[in-house]
Coordinates of C-alpha atoms in Angstrom, one line a residue:
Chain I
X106 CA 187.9 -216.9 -100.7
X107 CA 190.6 -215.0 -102.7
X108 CA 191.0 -211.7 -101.9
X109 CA 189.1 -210.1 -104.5
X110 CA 185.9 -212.1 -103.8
X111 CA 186.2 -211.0 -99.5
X112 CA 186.5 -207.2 -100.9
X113 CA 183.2 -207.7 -102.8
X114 CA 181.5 -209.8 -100.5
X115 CA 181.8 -206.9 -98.0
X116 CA 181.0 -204.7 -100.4
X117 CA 177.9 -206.3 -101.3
X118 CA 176.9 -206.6 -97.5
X119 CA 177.7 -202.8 -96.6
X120 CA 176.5 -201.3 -99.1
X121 CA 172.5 -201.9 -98.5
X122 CA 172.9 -200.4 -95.0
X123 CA 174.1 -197.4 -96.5
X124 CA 171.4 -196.7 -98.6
X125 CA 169.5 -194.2 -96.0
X126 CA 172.5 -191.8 -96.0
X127 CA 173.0 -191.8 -99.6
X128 CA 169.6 -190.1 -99.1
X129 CA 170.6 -188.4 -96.6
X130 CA 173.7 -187.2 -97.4
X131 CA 172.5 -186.7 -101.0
X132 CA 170.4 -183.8 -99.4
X133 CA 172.1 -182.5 -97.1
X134 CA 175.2 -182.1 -99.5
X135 CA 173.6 -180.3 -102.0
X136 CA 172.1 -177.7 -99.7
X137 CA 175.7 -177.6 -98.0
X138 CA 177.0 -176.8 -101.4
X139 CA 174.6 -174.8 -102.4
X140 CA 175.2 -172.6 -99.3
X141 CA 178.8 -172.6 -99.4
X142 CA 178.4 -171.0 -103.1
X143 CA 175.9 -168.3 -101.9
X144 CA 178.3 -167.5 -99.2
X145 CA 181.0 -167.1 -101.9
X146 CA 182.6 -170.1 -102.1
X147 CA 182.5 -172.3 -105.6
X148 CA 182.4 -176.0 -105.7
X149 CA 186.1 -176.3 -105.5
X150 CA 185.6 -175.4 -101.7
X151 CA 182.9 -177.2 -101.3
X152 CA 184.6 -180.2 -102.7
X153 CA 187.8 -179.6 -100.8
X154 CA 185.6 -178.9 -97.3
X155 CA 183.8 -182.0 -97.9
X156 CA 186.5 -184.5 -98.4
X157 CA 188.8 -183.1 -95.3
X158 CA 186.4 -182.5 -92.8
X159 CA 183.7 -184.8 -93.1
X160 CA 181.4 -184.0 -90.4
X161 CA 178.4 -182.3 -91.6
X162 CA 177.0 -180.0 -88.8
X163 CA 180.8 -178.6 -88.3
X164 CA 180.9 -177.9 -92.6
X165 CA 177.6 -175.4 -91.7
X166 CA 179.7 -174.1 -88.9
X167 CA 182.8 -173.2 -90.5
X168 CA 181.1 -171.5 -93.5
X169 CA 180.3 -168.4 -91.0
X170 CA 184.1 -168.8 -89.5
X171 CA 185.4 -168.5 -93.1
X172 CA 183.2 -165.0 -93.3
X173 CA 184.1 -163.9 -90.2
X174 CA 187.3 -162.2 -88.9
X175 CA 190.7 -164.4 -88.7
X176 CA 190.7 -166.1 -85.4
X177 CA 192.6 -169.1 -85.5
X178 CA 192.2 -169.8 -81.5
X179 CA 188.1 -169.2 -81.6
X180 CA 187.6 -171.4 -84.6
X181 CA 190.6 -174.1 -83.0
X182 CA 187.9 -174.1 -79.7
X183 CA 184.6 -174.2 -81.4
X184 CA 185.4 -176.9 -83.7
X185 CA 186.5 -178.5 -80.2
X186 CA 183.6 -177.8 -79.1
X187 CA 181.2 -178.7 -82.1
X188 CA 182.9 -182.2 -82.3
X189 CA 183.2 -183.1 -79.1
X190 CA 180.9 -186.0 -79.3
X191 CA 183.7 -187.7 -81.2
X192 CA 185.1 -188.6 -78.2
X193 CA 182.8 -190.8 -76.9
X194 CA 182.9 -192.6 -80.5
X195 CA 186.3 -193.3 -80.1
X196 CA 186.2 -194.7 -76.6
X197 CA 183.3 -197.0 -78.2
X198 CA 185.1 -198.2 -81.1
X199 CA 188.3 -198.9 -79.3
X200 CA 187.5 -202.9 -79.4
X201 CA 185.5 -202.7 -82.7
X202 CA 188.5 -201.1 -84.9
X203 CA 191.1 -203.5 -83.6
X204 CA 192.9 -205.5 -86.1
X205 CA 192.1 -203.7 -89.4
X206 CA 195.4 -202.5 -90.2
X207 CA 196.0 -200.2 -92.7
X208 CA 192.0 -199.5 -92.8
X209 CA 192.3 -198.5 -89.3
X210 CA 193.3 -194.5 -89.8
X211 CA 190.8 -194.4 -92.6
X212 CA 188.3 -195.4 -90.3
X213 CA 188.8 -193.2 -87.6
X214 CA 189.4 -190.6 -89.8
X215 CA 185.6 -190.9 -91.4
X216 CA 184.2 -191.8 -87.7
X217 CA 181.5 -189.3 -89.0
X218 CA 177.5 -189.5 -86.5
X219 CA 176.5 -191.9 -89.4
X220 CA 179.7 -193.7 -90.3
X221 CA 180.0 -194.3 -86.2
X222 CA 176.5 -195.1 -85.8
X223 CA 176.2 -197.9 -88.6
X224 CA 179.4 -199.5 -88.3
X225 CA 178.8 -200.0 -84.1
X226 CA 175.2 -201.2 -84.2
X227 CA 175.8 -203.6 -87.5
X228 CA 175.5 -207.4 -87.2
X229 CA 178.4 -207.9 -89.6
X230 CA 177.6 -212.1 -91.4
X231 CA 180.2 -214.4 -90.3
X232 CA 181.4 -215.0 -93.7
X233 CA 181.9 -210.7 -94.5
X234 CA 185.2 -209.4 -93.4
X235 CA 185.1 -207.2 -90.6
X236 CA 187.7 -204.4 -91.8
X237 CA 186.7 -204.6 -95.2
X238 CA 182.6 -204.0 -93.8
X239 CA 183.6 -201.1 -91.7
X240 CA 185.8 -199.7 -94.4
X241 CA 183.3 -199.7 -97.1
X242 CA 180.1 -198.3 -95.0
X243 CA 182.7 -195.4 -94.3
X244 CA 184.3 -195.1 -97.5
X245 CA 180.5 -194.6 -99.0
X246 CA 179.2 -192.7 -96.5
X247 CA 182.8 -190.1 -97.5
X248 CA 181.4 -190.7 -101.5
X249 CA 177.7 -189.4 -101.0
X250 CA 178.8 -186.4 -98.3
X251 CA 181.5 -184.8 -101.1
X252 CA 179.5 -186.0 -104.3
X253 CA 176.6 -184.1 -102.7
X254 CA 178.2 -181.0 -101.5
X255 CA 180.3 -180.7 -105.1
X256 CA 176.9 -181.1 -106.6
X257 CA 175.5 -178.2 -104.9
X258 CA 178.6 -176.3 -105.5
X259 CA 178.5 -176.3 -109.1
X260 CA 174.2 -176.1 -109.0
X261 CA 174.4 -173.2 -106.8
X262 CA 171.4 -170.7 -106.9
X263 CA 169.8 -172.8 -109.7
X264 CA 168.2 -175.5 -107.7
X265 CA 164.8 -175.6 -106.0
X266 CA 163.5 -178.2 -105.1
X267 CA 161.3 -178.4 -102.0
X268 CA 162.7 -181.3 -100.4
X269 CA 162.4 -180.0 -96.8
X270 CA 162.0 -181.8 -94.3
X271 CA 163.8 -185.0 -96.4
X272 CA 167.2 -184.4 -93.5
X273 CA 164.4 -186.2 -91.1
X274 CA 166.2 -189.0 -92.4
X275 CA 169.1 -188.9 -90.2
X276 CA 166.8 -188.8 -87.1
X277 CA 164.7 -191.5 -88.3
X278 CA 168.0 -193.2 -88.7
X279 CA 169.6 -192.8 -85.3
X280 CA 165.6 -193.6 -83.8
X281 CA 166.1 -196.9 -85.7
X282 CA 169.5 -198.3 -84.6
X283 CA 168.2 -197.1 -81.1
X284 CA 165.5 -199.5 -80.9
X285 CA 167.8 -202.1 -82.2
X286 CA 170.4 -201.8 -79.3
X287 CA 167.7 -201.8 -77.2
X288 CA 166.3 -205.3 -78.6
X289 CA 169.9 -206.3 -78.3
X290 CA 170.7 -205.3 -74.8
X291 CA 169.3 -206.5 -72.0
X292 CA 170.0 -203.3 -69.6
X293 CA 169.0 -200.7 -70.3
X294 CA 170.1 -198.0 -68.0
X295 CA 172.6 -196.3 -70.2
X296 CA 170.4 -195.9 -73.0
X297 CA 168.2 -194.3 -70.6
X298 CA 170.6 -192.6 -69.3
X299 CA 171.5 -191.3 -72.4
X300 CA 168.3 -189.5 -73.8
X301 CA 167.2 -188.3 -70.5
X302 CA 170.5 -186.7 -69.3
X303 CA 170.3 -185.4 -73.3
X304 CA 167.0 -183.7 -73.1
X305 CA 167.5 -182.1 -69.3
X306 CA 170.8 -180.8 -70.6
X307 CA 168.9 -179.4 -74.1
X308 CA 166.0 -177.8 -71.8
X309 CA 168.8 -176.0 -69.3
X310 CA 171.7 -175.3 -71.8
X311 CA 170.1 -174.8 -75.0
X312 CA 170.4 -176.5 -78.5
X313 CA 173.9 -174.3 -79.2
X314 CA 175.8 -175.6 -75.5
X315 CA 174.1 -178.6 -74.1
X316 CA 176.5 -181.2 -76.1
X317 CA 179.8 -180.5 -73.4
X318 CA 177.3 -181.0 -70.6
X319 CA 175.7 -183.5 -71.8
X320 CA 178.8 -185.6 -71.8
X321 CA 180.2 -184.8 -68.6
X322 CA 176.6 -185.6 -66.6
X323 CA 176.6 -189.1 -68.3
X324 CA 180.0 -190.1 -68.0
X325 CA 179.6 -188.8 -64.1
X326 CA 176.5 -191.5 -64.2
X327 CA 177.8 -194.4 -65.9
X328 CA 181.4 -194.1 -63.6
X329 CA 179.1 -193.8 -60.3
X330 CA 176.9 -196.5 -61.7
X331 CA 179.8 -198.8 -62.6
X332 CA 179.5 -201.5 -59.6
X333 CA 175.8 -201.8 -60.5
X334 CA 175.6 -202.0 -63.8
X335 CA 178.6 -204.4 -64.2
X336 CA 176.7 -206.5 -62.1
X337 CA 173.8 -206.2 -64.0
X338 CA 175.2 -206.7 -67.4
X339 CA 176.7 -210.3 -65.8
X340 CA 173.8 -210.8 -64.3
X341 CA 171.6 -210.4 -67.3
X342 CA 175.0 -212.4 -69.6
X343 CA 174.0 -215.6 -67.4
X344 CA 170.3 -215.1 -67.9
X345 CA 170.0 -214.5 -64.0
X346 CA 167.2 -212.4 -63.0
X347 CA 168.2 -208.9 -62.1
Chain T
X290 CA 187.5 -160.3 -95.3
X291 CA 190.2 -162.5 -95.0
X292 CA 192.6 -163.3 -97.5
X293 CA 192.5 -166.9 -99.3
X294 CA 195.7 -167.6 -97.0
X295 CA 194.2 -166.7 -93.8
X296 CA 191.0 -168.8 -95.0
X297 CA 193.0 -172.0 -95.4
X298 CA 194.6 -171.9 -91.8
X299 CA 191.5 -172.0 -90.8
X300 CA 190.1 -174.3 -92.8
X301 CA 193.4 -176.2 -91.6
X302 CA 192.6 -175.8 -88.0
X303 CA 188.7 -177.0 -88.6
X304 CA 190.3 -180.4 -89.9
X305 CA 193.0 -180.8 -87.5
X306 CA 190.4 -180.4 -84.6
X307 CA 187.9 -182.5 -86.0
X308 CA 191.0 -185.3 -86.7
X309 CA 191.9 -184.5 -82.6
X310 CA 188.2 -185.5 -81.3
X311 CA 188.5 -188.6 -83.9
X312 CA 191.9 -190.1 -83.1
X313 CA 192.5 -188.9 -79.9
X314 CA 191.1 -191.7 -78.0
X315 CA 193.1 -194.5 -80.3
X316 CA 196.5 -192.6 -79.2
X317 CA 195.4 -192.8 -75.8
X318 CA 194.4 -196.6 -75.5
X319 CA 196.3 -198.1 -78.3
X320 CA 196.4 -201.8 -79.0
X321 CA 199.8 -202.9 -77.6
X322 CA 199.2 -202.3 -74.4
X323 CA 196.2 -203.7 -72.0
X324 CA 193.3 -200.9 -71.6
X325 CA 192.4 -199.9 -68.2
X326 CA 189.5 -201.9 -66.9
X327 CA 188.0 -198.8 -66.4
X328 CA 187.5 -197.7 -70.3
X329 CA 186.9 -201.2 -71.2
X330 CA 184.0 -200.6 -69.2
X331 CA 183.2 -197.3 -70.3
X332 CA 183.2 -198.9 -74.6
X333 CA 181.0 -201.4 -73.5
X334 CA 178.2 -199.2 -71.6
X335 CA 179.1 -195.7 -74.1
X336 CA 177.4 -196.7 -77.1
X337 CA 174.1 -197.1 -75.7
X338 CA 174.1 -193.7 -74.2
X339 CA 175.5 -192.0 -77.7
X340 CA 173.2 -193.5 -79.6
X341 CA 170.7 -191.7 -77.1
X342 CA 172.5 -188.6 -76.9
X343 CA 172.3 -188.3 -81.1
X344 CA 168.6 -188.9 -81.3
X345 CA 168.6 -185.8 -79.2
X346 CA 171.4 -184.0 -80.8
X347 CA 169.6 -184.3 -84.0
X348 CA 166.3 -183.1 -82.7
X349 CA 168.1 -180.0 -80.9
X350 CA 166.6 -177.5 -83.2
X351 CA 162.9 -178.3 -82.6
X352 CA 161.0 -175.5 -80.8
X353 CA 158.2 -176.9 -78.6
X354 CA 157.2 -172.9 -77.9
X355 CA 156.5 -172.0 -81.3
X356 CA 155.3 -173.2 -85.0
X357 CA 153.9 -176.7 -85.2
X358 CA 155.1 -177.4 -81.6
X359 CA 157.6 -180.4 -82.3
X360 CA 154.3 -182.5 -82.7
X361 CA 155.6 -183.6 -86.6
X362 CA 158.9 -184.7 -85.3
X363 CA 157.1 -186.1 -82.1
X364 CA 154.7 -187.9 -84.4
X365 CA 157.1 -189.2 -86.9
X366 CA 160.1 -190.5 -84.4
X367 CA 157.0 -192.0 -82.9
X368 CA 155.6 -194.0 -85.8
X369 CA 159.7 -194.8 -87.2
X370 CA 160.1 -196.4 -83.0
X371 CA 156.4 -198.1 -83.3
X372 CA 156.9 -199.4 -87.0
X373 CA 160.3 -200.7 -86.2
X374 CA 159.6 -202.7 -82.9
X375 CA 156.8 -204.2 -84.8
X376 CA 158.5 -205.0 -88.4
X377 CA 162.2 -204.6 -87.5
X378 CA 162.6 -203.7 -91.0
X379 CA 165.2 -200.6 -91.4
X380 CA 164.0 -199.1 -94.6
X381 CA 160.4 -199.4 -93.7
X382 CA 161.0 -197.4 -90.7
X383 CA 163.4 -194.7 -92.3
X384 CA 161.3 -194.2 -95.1
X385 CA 157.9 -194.3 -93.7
X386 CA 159.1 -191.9 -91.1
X387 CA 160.5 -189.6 -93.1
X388 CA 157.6 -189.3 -95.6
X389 CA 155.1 -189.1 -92.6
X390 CA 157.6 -185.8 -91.9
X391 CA 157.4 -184.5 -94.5
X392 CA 154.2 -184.1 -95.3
X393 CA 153.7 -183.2 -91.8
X394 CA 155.5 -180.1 -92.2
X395 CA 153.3 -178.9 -95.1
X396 CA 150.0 -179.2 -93.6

């Protein structure tokens, strides 16, 4: 294949899996938009806050640090804070983003909940280009979250629709790949692990601070858990029973 | 009110942040040199328990105490699990789910 025809080929095969967050992202850009210019802010902001920070829930976040007083060292910790998650994405993708040169920063950069959810749970065809995949589930993913919020920008007060209840799509998304993992894996402790830990730390710590905690309780698991589950994951490789 | 000035530092530091929690990992491990055995455990057992840990993150805001309970987004996640196990078809289960939710909401 010349290169031209690997570029579209990868195109071609992201681009259907990205379809749910054009919806997505469609809606939630607009009303991001469209709060950024009741706040005070035109589309230009929007545009600009969009394309640089990519990370939806943060956007929301930094609106009120923008009308607030200057603290440079509170909105430095939050955003900390509020992204922490990140983290984990990283450590997951370290294998996964190897090799794709020059695509690799671009990547990481857009590692957005959606971005990092698709591009770890696809099954990428032989045939499709890995980097080129990767690249283009992020690189549309970027598209729909700054064509949305400029959208909203420059609609501002004017629009009103109801369409509430149409950002379920993100959950119904991250439900989805979910179940696939689980089909996939044969394990499934740290999946377990992961949305009960998730929910205790919600009912103690509340929706606002139960991400940090969160973390820490099921990295503390999985590292006291390591011997077993290695030998599990083996175990379950060679079709053994457990 | 800050001044335009004071509003792009911050809007600096919001990026630069964000970028930290993205790319600190990759500047830690980076691909020259062999990864502990350790985090190469820890990428291999991670995703499974993220992928749990943003189901919940994006359900955070639901109030069991008060309104309709959580019961719509109990319901829905409920039929987008059930639908997908049975047809293992992605946009079925996203877009059934999400209508189901939304007209949930407006009962």
């Amino acid at each position: 294949m010349n290169k031209q025809a690997t570029v579209f080929a990868a195109f071609r095969a992201a681009f259907p899996i990205t379809v749910p967050i054009l919806a997505g992202f469609m809606f939630l850009g607009i009303a991001y938009g469209v709060f950024m210019n009741l706040s005070g802010f035109g589309a230009g902001w929007a545009f600009f806050m969009s394309l640089l920070i990519f990370a939806g829930s943060m956007e929301f976040v930094a609106v009120s640090l923008l009308l607030g007083a200057f603290n440079p060292l509170g909105a430095l910790l939050l955003t900390l804070m509020v992204n922490a998650r990140h983290l984990f994405y990283g450590l997951s993708m370290l294998e996964k983003y190897k090799g794709t040169g020059w695509k690799k920063p671009y990547l990481i950069f857009g590692m957005c909940d959606e971005s990092f959810s698709l591009n770890q749970s696809a099954t990428i065809p032989r045939e499709v280009d890995r980097g080129w995949f990767m690249f283009f589930v992020t690189l549309l993913n970027h598209v729909y979250w700054v064509a949305g919020a400029t959208i909203g920008g420059l609609l501002g007060s004017f629009v009103h629709f109801d369409l509430e209840g149409l950002e379920f799509v993100m959950t119904a998304l991250f439900v989805v790949i979910f179940i696939e993992q689980w089909m996939k894996e044969k394990v499934h402790d740290s999946a377990m692990i992961g949305i009960g830990v998730s929910v205790v730390c919600l009912i103690v710590f509340g929706a606002d601070r139960f991400i940090i905690p969160a973390m820490l309780v099921i990295l503390a698991i999985l590292t006291l858990a390591r011997k077993k589950l290695e030998r599990e994951t083996i175990a379950a490789e060679k079709g053994e029973p457990l | 009110m800050m001044s335009v000035s004071q509003q792009i530092w911050i809007i600096a530091i919001v990026v630069l942040a964000t970028m930290a929690t993205r790319f600190l990992p990759f500047l830690i491990f980076p691909p020259g040199r062999p990864t502990p055995k350790y985090i190469q455990y820890l990428g291999k057992v991670l995703p499974a328990a993220t992928i749990g840990l943003l189901v919940i993150y994006s359900l955070k805001n639901i109030n069991l105490m008060s309104g309709a309970h959580g019961i719509p987004e109990l319901i829905s996640v409920a039929v987008v699990a059930g639908l997908h196990v049975w047809k293992k078809n992605m946009f079925l289960s996203i877009a059934v789910g999400t209508i189901l939710y939304m007209v949930l909401i407006r009962l």
